[in-house]
Amino acid sequence: MKLVIAITQDEDTNNLITRFMEEGIRVTKLASTGGFLKSGNTTLLMGIEEEKLDHLMKIIEEVCKSREVITTAPTMPIVDESFIQNSYNIKVGGATVFVLDIDRYVRI
Ligand code: 2BA
């Protein structure tokens, strides 16, 4: 048994959960916030049998798209107390996925 923790973009979440439900994959959705962009994303928890793990990863790859996001660098003070702000594009990945071993899985 494995625990998959997937951090996804909010835009992909409903489609991903719909696919999981169709495939009989149990999932818990948590609202989360990325430390760098400080904007909302979604963390999904899935407990899954090891033999189904590849199938789950394939679904995530199919549904989750990477996107360009415009962000601003931290404001930099310059000599006369005015500020300059740089905007730049970063690429946010389709998903960040952690796979952990589970010692015990109990549903009471
Ligand atoms: P954020 O922390 O808001 O990061 C959003 C995107 O900003 C990242 O996309 C990456 O492209 C960029 N980024 C993050 N930290 C950076 C840095 N120090 N310098 C330059 N660019 C940086 P992803 O890598 O696809 O990450 C998407 C979200 O997944 C992250 O949102 C965070 O919530 C989570 N995440 C990514 N790696 C993680 C890790 N090792 N541990 C925990 N959460 C992680």
Short mmCIF file of C-alpha atoms and ligand atoms in Angstrom, two decimals:
data_model
loop_
_atom_site.label_atom_id
_atom_site.label_comp_id
_atom_site.label_asym_id
_atom_site.label_seq_id
_atom_site.Cartn_x
_atom_site.Cartn_y
_atom_site.Cartn_z
CA MET A 1 0.00 0.00 0.00
CA LYS A 2 1.25 3.49 -0.85
CA LEU A 3 0.22 7.01 0.11
CA VAL A 4 0.34 9.42 -2.81
CA ILE A 5 0.41 13.12 -2.01
CA ALA A 6 -0.15 15.21 -5.14
CA ILE A 7 0.01 19.01 -5.18
CA THR A 8 -1.96 20.18 -8.17
CA GLN A 9 -3.24 23.40 -9.67
CA ASP A 10 -6.82 24.29 -8.74
CA GLU A 11 -7.81 24.41 -12.43
CA ASP A 12 -7.12 20.68 -12.85
CA THR A 13 -8.58 19.43 -9.59
CA ASN A 14 -12.20 18.73 -10.55
CA ASN A 15 -11.21 16.83 -13.71
CA LEU A 16 -8.65 14.83 -11.76
CA ILE A 17 -11.08 13.87 -8.98
CA THR A 18 -13.74 12.95 -11.57
CA ARG A 19 -11.24 10.60 -13.26
CA PHE A 20 -10.27 9.07 -9.92
CA MET A 21 -13.94 8.46 -9.04
CA GLU A 22 -14.52 6.81 -12.43
CA GLU A 23 -11.54 4.52 -11.79
CA GLY A 24 -12.56 3.68 -8.20
CA ILE A 25 -9.59 5.51 -6.68
CA ARG A 26 -10.31 6.95 -3.24
CA VAL A 27 -9.14 10.53 -2.73
CA THR A 28 -9.17 13.30 -0.12
CA LYS A 29 -8.89 16.91 -1.24
CA LEU A 30 -7.18 19.55 0.92
CA ALA A 31 -6.99 23.26 0.19
CA SER A 32 -3.34 24.35 0.30
CA THR A 33 -1.13 27.33 -0.47
CA GLY A 34 2.19 27.31 -2.32
CA GLY A 35 5.03 28.89 -0.34
CA PHE A 36 6.61 30.63 -3.34
CA LEU A 37 3.59 32.10 -5.15
CA LYS A 38 1.54 32.34 -1.92
CA SER A 39 -1.54 31.43 -3.92
CA GLY A 40 -3.99 28.57 -3.60
CA ASN A 41 -3.33 25.09 -4.89
CA THR A 42 -4.80 21.69 -4.04
CA THR A 43 -3.26 18.78 -2.17
CA LEU A 44 -4.76 15.37 -2.86
CA LEU A 45 -4.22 12.30 -0.66
CA MET A 46 -4.69 8.85 -2.19
CA GLY A 47 -4.14 5.54 -0.43
CA ILE A 48 -3.59 3.00 -3.21
CA GLU A 49 -2.53 -0.60 -3.73
CA GLU A 50 0.98 -0.84 -5.15
CA GLU A 51 -0.17 -2.57 -8.35
CA LYS A 52 -2.48 0.37 -9.17
CA LEU A 53 0.17 3.05 -8.61
CA ASP A 54 1.35 3.27 -12.24
CA HIS A 55 -2.23 3.68 -13.42
CA LEU A 56 -2.81 6.49 -10.92
CA MET A 57 0.38 8.29 -12.03
CA LYS A 58 -0.70 7.99 -15.67
CA ILE A 59 -4.03 9.68 -14.88
CA ILE A 60 -2.21 12.55 -13.13
CA GLU A 61 0.08 12.96 -16.16
CA GLU A 62 -2.90 13.00 -18.54
CA VAL A 63 -4.99 15.52 -16.59
CA CYS A 64 -2.52 17.94 -14.98
CA LYS A 65 -1.10 20.60 -17.28
CA SER A 66 1.90 22.81 -16.63
CA ARG A 67 1.16 26.51 -17.00
CA GLU A 68 3.05 29.80 -17.23
CA VAL A 69 2.24 32.17 -14.38
CA ILE A 70 3.23 35.83 -14.22
CA THR A 71 4.60 36.76 -10.82
CA THR A 72 6.43 39.67 -9.28
CA ALA A 73 9.80 39.58 -7.60
CA PRO A 74 9.98 40.89 -4.05
CA THR A 75 10.07 44.69 -4.04
CA MET A 76 13.63 46.02 -4.04
CA PRO A 77 14.25 49.36 -2.30
CA ILE A 78 16.39 51.78 -4.27
CA VAL A 79 18.25 54.79 -2.96
CA ASP A 80 15.47 57.37 -2.71
CA GLU A 81 12.94 55.12 -0.94
CA SER A 82 11.05 54.39 -4.14
CA PHE A 83 10.51 50.77 -5.10
CA ILE A 84 10.90 48.79 -8.27
CA GLN A 85 8.92 45.66 -8.97
CA ASN A 86 9.89 43.10 -11.61
CA SER A 87 7.37 40.79 -13.16
CA TYR A 88 8.47 37.57 -14.76
CA ASN A 89 7.06 34.30 -15.98
CA ILE A 90 7.53 31.03 -14.17
CA LYS A 91 6.38 27.61 -15.20
CA VAL A 92 4.22 25.87 -12.58
CA GLY A 93 4.37 22.12 -13.02
CA GLY A 94 1.42 19.91 -13.81
CA ALA A 95 1.75 18.29 -10.39
CA THR A 96 4.25 17.71 -7.60
CA VAL A 97 3.87 14.12 -6.43
CA PHE A 98 5.26 12.34 -3.36
CA VAL A 99 4.87 8.56 -2.96
CA LEU A 100 5.26 7.13 0.56
CA ASP A 101 5.13 3.60 1.97
CA ILE A 102 2.25 2.92 4.33
CA ASP A 103 2.88 0.63 7.33
CA ARG A 104 -0.77 0.13 8.09
CA TYR A 105 -4.08 1.15 6.51
CA VAL A 106 -7.24 0.82 8.59
CA ARG A 107 -10.79 2.00 7.83
CA ILE A 108 -12.95 1.70 10.94
P1 2BA B 1 4.76 27.30 -4.99
O1 2BA B 1 5.68 27.14 -3.83
O2 2BA B 1 3.82 28.46 -4.95
O3 2BA B 1 5.66 27.35 -6.30
C1 2BA B 1 5.07 27.63 -7.56
C2 2BA B 1 6.13 27.58 -8.65
O4 2BA B 1 7.10 28.58 -8.38
C3 2BA B 1 6.92 26.26 -8.69
O5 2BA B 1 6.21 25.30 -9.46
C4 2BA B 1 8.22 26.70 -9.33
O6 2BA B 1 8.06 26.82 -10.75
C5 2BA B 1 8.40 28.10 -8.78
N1 2BA B 1 9.26 28.13 -7.60
C6 2BA B 1 9.01 27.61 -6.39
N2 2BA B 1 10.02 27.86 -5.53
C7 2BA B 1 10.92 28.57 -6.22
C8 2BA B 1 12.20 29.14 -5.90
N3 2BA B 1 12.73 29.05 -4.68
N4 2BA B 1 12.86 29.83 -6.89
C9 2BA B 1 12.33 29.95 -8.12
N5 2BA B 1 11.13 29.44 -8.49
C10 2BA B 1 10.44 28.75 -7.55
P2 2BA B 1 6.31 23.77 -9.05
O7 2BA B 1 7.73 23.37 -8.80
O8 2BA B 1 5.55 23.01 -10.07
O9 2BA B 1 5.55 23.66 -7.63
C11 2BA B 1 4.13 23.82 -7.52
C12 2BA B 1 3.74 23.77 -6.07
O10 2BA B 1 4.05 22.46 -5.56
C13 2BA B 1 4.48 24.72 -5.16
O11 2BA B 1 3.84 25.98 -5.15
C14 2BA B 1 4.37 24.04 -3.80
O12 2BA B 1 3.09 24.26 -3.22
C15 2BA B 1 4.46 22.58 -4.19
N6 2BA B 1 5.83 22.04 -4.08
C16 2BA B 1 6.75 21.95 -5.07
N7 2BA B 1 7.86 21.34 -4.64
C17 2BA B 1 7.65 21.04 -3.35
C18 2BA B 1 8.43 20.40 -2.33
N8 2BA B 1 9.69 19.94 -2.58
N9 2BA B 1 7.90 20.25 -1.10
C19 2BA B 1 6.66 20.70 -0.83
N10 2BA B 1 5.85 21.31 -1.75
C20 2BA B 1 6.35 21.48 -2.98
#
